[in-house]
Backbone as numpy.savetxt, mean C-alpha at the origin, in Angstrom:
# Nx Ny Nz CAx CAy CAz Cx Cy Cz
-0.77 -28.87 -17.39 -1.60 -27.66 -17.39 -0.73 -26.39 -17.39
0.48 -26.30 -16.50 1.28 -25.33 -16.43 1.92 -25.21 -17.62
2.23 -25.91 -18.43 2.77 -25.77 -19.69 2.11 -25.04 -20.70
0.91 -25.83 -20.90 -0.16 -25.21 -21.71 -0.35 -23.66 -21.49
-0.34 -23.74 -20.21 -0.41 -21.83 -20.03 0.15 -21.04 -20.77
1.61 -21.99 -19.98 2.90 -21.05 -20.16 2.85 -20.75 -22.00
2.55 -22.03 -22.75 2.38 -21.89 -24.34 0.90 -21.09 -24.78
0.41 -20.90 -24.29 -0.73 -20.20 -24.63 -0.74 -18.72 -24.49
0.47 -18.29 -23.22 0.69 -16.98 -23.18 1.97 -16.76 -24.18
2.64 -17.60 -24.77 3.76 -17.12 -25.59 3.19 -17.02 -26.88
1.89 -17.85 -26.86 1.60 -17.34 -28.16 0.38 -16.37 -28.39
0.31 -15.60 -27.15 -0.59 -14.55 -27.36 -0.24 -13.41 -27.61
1.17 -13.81 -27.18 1.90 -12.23 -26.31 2.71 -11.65 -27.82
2.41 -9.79 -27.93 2.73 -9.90 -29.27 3.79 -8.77 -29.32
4.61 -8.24 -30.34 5.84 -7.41 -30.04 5.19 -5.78 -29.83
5.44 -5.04 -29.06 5.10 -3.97 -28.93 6.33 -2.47 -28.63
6.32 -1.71 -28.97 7.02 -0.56 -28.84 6.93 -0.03 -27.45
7.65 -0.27 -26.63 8.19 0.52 -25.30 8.16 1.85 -25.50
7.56 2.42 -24.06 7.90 4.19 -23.91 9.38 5.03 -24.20
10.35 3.75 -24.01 11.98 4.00 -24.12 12.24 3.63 -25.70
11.10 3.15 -26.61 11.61 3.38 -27.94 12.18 0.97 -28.03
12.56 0.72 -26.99 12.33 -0.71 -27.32 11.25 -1.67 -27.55
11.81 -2.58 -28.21 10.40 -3.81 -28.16 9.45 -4.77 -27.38
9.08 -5.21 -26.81 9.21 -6.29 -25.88 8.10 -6.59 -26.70
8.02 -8.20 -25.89 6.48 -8.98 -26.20 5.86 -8.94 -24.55
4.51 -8.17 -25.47 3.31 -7.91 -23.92 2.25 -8.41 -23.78
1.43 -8.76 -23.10 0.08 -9.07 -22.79 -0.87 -7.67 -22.63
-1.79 -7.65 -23.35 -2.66 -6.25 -22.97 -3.80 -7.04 -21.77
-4.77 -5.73 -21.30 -5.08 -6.42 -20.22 -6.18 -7.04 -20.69
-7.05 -6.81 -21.74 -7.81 -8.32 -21.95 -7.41 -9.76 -22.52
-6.01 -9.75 -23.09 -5.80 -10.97 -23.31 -5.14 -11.48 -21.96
-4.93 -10.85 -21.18 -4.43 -11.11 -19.65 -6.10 -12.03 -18.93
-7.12 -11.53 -19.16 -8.49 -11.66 -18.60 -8.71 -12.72 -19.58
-8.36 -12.89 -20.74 -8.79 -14.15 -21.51 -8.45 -15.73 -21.06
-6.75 -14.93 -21.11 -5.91 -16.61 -20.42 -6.48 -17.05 -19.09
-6.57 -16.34 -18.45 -7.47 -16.49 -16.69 -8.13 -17.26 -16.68
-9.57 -17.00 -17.68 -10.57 -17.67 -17.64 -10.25 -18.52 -18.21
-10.02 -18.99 -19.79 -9.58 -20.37 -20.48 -8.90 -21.38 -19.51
-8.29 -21.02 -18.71 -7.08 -21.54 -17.96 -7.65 -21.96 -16.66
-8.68 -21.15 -16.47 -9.00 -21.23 -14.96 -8.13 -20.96 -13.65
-7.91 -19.54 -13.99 -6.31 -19.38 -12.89 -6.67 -17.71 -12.67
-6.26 -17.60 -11.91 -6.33 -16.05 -11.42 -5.51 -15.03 -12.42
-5.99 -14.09 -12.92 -4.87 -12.81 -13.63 -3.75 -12.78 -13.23
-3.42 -12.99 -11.66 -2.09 -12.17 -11.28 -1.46 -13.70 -11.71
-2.07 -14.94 -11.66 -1.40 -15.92 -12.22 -0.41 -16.15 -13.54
-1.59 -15.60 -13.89 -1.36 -15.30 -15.84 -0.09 -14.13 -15.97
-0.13 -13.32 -14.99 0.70 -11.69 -15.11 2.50 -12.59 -14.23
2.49 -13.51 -13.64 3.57 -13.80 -13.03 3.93 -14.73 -13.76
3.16 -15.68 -14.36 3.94 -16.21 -15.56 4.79 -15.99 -17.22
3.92 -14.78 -17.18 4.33 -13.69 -18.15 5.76 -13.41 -18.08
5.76 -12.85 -17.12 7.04 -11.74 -16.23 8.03 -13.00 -16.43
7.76 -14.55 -15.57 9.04 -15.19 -15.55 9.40 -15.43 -16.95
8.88 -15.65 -17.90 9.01 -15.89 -19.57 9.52 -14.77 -20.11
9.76 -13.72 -19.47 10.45 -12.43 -19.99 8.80 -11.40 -20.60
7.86 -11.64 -20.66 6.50 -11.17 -21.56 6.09 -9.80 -20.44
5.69 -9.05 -20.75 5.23 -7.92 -20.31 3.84 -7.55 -20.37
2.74 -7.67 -18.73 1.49 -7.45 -18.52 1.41 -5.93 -19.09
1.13 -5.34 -20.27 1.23 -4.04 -20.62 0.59 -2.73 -19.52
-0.23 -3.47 -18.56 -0.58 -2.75 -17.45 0.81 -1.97 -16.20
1.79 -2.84 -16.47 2.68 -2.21 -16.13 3.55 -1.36 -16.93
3.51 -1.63 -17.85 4.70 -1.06 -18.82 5.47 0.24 -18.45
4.57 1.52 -17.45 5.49 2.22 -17.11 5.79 2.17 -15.82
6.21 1.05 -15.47 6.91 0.67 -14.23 8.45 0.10 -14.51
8.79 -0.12 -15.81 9.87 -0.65 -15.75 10.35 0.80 -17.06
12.13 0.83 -16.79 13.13 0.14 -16.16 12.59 0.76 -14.87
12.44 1.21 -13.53 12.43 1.43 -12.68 12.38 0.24 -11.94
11.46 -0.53 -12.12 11.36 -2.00 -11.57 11.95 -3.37 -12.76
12.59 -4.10 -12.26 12.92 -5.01 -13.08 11.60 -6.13 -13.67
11.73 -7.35 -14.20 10.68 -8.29 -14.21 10.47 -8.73 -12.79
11.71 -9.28 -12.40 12.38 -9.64 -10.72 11.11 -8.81 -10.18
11.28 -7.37 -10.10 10.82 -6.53 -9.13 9.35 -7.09 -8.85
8.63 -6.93 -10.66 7.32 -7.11 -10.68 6.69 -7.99 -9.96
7.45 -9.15 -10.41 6.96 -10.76 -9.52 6.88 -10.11 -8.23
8.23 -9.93 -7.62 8.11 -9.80 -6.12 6.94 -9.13 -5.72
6.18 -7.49 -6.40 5.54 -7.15 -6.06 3.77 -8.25 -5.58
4.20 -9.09 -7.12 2.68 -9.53 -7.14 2.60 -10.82 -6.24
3.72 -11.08 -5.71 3.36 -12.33 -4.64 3.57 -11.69 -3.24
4.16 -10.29 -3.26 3.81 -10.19 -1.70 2.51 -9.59 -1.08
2.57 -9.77 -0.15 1.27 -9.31 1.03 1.68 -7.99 1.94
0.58 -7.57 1.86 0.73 -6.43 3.29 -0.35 -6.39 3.83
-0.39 -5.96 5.20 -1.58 -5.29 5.79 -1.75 -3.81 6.18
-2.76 -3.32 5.89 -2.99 -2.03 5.90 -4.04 -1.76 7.22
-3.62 -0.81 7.87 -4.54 -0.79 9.21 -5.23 0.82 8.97
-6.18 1.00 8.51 -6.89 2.52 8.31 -6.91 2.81 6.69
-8.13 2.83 6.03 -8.41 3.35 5.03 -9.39 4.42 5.04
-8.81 5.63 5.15 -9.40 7.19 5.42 -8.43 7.71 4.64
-7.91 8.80 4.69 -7.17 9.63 3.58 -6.56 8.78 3.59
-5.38 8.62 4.42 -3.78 8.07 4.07 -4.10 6.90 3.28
-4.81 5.58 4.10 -4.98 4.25 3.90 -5.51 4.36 2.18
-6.54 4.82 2.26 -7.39 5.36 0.57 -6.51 5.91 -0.68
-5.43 6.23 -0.25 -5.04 7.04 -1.35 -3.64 5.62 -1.49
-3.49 5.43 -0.08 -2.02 4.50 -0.09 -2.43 2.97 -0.89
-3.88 2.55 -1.12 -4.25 1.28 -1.26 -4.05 1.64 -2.94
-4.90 2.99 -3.29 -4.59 3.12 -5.06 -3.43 3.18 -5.58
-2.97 3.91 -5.19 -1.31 3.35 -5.28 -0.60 2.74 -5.77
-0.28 1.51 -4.60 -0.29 -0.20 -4.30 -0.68 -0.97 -5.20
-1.48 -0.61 -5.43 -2.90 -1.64 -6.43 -2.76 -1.72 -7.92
-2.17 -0.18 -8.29 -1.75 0.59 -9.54 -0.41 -0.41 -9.63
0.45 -0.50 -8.49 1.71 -0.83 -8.77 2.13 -2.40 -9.33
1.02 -3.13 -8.58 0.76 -4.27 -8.77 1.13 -5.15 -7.30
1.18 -4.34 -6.54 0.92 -5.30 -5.21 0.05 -6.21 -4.60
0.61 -7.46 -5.26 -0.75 -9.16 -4.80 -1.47 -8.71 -4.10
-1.39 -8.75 -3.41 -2.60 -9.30 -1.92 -2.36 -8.08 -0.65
-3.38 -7.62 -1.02 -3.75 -6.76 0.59 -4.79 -7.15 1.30
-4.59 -7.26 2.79 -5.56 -6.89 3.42 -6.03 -5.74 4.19
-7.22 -5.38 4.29 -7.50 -4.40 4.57 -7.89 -3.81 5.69
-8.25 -2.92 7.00 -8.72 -3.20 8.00 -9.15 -2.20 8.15
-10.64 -1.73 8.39 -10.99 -0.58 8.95 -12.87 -0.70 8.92
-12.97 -0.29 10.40 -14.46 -0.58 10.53 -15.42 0.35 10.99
-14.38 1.32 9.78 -15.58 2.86 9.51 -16.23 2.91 8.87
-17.13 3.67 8.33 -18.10 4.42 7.37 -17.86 5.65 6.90
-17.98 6.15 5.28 -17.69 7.13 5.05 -18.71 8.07 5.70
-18.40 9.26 5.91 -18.96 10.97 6.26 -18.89 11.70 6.09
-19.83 12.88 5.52 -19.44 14.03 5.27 -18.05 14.61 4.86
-17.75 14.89 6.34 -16.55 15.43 6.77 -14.67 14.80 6.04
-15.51 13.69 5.53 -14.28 12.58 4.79 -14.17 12.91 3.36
-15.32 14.36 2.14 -15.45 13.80 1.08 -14.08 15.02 0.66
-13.63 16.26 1.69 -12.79 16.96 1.35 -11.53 16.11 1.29
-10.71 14.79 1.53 -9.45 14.03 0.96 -9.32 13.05 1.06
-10.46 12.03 1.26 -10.78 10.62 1.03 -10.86 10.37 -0.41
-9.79 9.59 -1.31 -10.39 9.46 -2.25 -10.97 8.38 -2.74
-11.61 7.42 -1.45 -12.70 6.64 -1.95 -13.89 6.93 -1.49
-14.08 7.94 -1.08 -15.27 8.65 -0.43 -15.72 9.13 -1.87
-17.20 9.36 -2.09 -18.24 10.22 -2.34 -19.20 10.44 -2.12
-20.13 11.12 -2.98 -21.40 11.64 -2.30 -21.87 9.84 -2.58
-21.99 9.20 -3.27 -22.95 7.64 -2.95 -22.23 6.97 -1.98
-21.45 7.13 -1.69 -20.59 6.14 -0.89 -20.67 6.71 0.82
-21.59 7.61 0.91 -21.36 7.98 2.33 -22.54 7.04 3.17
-21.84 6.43 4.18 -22.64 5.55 5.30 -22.36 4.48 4.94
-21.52 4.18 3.92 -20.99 2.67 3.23 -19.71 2.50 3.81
-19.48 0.87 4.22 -17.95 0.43 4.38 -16.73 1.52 3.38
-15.50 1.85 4.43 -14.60 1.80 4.08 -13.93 0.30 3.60
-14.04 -0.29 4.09 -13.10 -1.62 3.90 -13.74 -2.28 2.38
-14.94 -2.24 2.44 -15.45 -2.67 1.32 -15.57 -1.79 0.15
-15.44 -0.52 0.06 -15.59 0.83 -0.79 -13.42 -0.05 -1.38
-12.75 -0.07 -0.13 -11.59 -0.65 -0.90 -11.87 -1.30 -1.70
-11.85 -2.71 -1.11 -11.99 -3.38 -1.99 -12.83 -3.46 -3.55
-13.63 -2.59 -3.49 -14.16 -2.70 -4.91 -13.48 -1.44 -5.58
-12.58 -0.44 -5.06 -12.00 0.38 -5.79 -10.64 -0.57 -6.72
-9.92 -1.60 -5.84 -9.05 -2.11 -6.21 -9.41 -3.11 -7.25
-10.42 -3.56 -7.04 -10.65 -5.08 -8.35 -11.79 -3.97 -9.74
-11.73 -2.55 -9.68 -11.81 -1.95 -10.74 -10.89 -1.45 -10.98
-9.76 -0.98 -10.72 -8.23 -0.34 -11.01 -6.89 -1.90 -11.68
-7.50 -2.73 -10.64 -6.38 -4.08 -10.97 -6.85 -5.30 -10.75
-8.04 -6.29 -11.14 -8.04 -7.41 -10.89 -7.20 -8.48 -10.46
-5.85 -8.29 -10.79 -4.93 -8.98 -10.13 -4.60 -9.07 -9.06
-5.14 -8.52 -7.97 -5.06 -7.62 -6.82 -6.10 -8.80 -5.68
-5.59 -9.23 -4.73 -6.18 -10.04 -3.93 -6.64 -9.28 -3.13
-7.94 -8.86 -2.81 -8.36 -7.95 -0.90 -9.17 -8.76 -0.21
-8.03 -8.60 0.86 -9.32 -9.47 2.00 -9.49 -8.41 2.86
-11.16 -8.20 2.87 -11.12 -6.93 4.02 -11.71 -7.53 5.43
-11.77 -6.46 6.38 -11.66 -7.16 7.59 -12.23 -5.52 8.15
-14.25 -5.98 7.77 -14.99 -4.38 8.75 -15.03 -4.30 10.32
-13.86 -3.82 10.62 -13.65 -3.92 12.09 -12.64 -3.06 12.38
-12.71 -2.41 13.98 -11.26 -2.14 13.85 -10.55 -2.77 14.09
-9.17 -2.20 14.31 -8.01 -3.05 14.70 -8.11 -3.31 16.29
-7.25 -4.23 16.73 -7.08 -3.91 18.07 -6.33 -4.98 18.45
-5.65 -5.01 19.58 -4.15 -5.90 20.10 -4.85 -7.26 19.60
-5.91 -7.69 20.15 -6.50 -8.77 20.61 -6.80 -9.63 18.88
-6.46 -8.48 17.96 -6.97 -8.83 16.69 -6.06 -8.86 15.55
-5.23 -8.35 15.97 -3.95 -7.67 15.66 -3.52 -8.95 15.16
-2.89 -9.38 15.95 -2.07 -11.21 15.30 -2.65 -11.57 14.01
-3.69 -12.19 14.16 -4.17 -12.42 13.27 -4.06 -11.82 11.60
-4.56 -10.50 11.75 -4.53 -9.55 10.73 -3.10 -9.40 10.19
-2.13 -9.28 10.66 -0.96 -9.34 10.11 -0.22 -10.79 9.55
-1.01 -11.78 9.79 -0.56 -12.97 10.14 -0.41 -13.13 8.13
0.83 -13.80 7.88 1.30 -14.05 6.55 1.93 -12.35 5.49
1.73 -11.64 6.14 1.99 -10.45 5.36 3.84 -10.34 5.67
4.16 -9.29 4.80 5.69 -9.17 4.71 5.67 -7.43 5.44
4.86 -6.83 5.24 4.95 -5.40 5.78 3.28 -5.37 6.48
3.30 -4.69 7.56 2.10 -3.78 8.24 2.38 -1.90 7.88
1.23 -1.76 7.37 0.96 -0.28 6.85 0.25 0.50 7.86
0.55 1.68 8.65 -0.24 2.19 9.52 -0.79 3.39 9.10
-2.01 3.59 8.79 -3.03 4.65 7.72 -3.60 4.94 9.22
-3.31 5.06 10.72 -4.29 5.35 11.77 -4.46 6.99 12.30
-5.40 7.16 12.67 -5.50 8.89 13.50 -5.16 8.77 14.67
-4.80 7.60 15.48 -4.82 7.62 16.46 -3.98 7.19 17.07
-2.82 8.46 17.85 -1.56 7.59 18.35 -1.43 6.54 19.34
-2.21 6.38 20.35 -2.43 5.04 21.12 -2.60 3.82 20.28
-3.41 3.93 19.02 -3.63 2.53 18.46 -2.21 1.99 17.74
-1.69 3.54 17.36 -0.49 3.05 16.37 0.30 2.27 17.22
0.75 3.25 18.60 1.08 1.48 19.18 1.18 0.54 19.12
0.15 -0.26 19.58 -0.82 -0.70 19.78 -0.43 -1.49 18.24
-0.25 -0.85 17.52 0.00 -1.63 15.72 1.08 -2.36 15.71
2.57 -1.26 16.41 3.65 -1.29 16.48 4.23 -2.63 17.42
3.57 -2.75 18.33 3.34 -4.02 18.77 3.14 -4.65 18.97
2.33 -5.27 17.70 1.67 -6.31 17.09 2.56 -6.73 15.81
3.33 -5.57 15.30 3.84 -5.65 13.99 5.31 -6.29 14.21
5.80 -5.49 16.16 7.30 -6.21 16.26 7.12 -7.67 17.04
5.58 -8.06 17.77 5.79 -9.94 18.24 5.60 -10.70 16.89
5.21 -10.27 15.67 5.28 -11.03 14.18 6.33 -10.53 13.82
7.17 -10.00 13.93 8.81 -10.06 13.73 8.46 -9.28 11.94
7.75 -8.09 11.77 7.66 -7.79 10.48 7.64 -5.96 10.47
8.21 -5.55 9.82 8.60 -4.73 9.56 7.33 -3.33 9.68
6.88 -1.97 9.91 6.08 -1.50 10.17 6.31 0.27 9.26
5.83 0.56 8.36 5.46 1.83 7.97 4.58 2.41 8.21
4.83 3.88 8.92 4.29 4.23 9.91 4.05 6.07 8.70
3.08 6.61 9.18 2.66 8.11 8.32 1.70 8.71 9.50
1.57 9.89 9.18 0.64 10.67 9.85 0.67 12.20 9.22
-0.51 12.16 9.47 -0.95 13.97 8.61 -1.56 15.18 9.38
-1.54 15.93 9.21 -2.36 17.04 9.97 -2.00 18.59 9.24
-3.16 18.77 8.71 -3.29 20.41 7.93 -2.97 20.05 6.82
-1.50 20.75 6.06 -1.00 20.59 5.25 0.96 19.84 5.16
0.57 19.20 6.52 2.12 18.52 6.81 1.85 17.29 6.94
3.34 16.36 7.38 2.83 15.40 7.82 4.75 14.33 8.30
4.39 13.13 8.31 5.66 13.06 8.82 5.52 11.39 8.52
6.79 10.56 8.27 6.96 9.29 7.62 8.17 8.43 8.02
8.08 7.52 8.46 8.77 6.73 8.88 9.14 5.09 8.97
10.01 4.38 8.79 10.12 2.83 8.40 10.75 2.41 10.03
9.77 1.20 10.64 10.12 0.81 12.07 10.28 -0.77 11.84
11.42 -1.20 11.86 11.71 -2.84 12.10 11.45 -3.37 13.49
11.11 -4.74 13.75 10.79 -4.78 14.82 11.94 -4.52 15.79
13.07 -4.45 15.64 14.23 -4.51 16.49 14.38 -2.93 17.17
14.15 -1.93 16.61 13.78 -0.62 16.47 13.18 -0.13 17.64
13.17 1.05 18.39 13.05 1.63 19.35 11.46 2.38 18.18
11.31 2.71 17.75 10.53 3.43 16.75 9.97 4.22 17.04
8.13 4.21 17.46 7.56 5.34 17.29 7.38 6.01 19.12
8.53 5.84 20.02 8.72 6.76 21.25 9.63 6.96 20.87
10.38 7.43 19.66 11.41 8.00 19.39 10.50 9.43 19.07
9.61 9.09 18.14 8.64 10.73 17.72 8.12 10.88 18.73
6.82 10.19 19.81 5.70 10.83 20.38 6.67 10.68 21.91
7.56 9.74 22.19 8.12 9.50 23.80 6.84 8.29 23.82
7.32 8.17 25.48 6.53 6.84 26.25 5.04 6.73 25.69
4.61 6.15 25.29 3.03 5.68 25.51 2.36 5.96 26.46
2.39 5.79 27.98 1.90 5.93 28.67 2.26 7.69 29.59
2.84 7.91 28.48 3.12 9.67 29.20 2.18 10.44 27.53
1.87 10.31 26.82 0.58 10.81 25.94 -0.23 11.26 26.38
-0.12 12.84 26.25 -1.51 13.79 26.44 -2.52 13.64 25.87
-2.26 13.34 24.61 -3.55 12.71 23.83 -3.19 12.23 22.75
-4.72 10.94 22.91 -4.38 10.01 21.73 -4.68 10.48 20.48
-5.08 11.46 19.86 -4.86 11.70 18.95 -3.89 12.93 18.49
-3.19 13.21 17.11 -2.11 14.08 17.01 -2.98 15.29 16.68
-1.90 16.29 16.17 -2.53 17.73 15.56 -3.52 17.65 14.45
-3.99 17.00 14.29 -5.05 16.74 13.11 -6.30 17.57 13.84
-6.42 17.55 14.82 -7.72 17.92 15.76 -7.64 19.32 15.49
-6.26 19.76 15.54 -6.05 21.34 15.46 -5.61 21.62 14.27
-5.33 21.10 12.98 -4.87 21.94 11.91 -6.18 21.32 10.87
-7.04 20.27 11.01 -7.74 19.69 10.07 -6.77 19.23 9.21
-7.19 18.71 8.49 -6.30 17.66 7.44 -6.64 18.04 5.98
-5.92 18.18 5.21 -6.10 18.89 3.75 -6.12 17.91 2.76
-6.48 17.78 1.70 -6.46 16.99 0.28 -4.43 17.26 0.04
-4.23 18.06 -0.24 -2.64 17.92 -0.75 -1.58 17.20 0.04
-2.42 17.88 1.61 -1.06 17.18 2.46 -1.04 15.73 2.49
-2.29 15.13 2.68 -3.19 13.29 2.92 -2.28 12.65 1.10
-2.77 13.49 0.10 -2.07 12.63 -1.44 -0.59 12.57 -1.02
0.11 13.51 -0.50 1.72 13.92 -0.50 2.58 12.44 0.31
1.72 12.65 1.46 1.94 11.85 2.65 1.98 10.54 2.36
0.51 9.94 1.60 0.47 9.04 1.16 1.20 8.40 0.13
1.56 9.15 -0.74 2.52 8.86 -1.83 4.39 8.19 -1.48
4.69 9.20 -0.39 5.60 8.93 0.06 5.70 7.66 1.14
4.60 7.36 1.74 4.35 6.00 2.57 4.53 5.15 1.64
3.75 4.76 0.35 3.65 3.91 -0.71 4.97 3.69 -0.97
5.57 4.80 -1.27 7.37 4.42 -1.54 8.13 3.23 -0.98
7.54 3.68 0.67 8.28 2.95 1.53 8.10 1.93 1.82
6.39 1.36 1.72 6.08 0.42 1.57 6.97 -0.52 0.35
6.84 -0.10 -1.06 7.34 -1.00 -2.05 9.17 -1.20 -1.68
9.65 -0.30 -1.25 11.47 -0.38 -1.34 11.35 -1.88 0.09
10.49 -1.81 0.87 10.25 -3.10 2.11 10.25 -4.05 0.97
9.28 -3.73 0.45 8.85 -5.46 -0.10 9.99 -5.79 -1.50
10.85 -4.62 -1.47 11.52 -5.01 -2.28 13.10 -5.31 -2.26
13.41 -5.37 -0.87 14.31 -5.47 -0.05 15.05 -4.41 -0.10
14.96 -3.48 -0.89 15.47 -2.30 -0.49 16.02 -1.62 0.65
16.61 -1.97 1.89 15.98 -1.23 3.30 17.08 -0.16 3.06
18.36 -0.35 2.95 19.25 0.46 2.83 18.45 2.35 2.70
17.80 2.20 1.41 17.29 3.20 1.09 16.16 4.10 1.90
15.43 3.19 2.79 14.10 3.72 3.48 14.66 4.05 4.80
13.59 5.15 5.27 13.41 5.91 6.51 13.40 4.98 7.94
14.39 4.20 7.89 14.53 3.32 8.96 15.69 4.15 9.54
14.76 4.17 10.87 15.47 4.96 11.80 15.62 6.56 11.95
14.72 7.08 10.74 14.94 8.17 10.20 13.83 8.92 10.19
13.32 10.37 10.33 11.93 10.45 10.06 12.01 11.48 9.16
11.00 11.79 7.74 10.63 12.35 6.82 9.95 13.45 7.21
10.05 15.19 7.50 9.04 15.86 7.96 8.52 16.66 7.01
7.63 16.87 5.82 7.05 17.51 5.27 6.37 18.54 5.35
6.05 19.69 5.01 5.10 20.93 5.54 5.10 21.22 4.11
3.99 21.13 3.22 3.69 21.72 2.38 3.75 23.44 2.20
3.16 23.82 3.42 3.07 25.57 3.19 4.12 25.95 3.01
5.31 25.97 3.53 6.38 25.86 3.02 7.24 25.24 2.45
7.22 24.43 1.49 7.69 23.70 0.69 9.15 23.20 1.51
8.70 22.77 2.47 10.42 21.96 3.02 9.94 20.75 3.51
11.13 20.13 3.56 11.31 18.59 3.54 12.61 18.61 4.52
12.74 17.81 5.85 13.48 18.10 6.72 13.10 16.21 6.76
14.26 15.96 7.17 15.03 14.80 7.55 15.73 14.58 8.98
15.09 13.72 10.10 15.69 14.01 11.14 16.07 12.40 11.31
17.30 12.40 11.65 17.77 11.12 12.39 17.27 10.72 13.91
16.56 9.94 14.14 16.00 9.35 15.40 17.42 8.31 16.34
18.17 8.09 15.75 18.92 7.46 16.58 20.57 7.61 16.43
């Protein structure tokens, strides 16, 4: 059966002109949706067998050279978990999804509101009083069918925590709330897995990569149990559409350089401070 595939996609796959002016042989995305079904195998199946044969899912095409074939695969067989889909989580899942990251799960056991349609961008006017977790998931299997979501309408919480992270390679923290991030953070270092951490407020915001070995996030806020309050400046600056895309964009980064063993390169140990109103970008070493 694996053969047959593998010959059924070499002879679908046809020569095409690259953005860089080269050739490759690609799959467009309905003959990607054809082999699936004939085959009885999932897209991202069809898209990883491609990639190892050298063939190109044309859905990526401007991902490489930046990403190798190597890269692609890796993307589409790893996992993450994402804890909060509200601005950050919402904008960080399209992203992801765009990029070709397998399998997310999802976690958040809100409802859109009002107050969410100024930089949520899976919020709208039909979608208000409807799952976040589920508004994901159907944003992602219309952007990328290849794309596994398991959502999970609930919140997070220690007691639930295990679980939810359980098989993933990175935990994503999209939360408002610094007690829970905790609370994430140590759940993310007894699964021995790596933790990208963001937060926004007004038009700033601030980004960071925490291994479990890592002193991490009482390096930014101090002790846990010395917290004036669990939530950050968001209460006092409101949260903007530019700063939530900015923030998020740059989390996504950090997410993919994890799953792509990259670490050298990411904000481990390091924190990212952004302020849009003034266009600076400040870099502080935590340790």
């Amino acid at each position: 059966m694996i053969r047959e595939m593998r010959q059924s996609i070499q002879n679908e796959a046809r020569s095409v002109m690259m953005p860089d002016g080269t050739e490759s042989h690609a799959l467009t995305v309905a003959q990607t949706e054809q082999l699936a079904i004939r085959h009885g195998v999932l897209t991202r199946t069809i898209e990883i067998a491609a990639l190892e044969d050298g063939i190109l899912p044309l859905r990526y095409a401007r991902n490489f050279s930046t990403f190798s074939l190597e890269d692609q695969i890796r993307l589409l067989t790893s996992r993450i978990t994402v804890v909060g889909l509200g601005g950050l989580g919402g904008t960080l899942v399209e992203i992801l999804g765009r990029a070709g990251v397998g399998n997310m799960v999802l976690v958040d056991g809100d409802i859109f509101e009002d107050h969410n349609l100024n930089r949520q961008l899976l919020s709208s006017h039909a979608a208000l009083g409807t799952s976040k977790a589920r508004s994901a998931r159907n944003r992602l299997r219309a952007i990328n069918a290849s794309v596994d979501a398991i959502i999970y309408d609930m919140p997070f919480t220690p007691a639930n925590g295990p679980h939810l992270v359980d098989n993933s390679q990175v935990v994503v923290d999209c939360l408002d709330n610094i007690v829970t991030r905790f609370d994430l953070q140590a759940v993310a270092r007894q699964a021995r897995l790596p933790m990208v951490s963001a937060a926004v407020a007004g038009v700033s915001g601030h980004i960071t990569t925490i291994y479990p070995q890592d002193a991490g996030l009482a390096l930014i806020y101090g002790p846990p149990d010395a917290l004036k309050s669990p939530r950050g400046a968001e209460t006092r600056l409101g949260c903007l559409p530019q700063g939530v895309s900015t923030i998020a964009a740059i989390e996504s980064a950090e997410v993919i350089k994890v799953l792509l063993g990259q670490t050298e390169s990411t904000l481990r140990n390091r924190l990212l401070l952004v302020d849009l109103s003034g266009n600076s970008y400040e870099m502080v070493n935590l340790v």
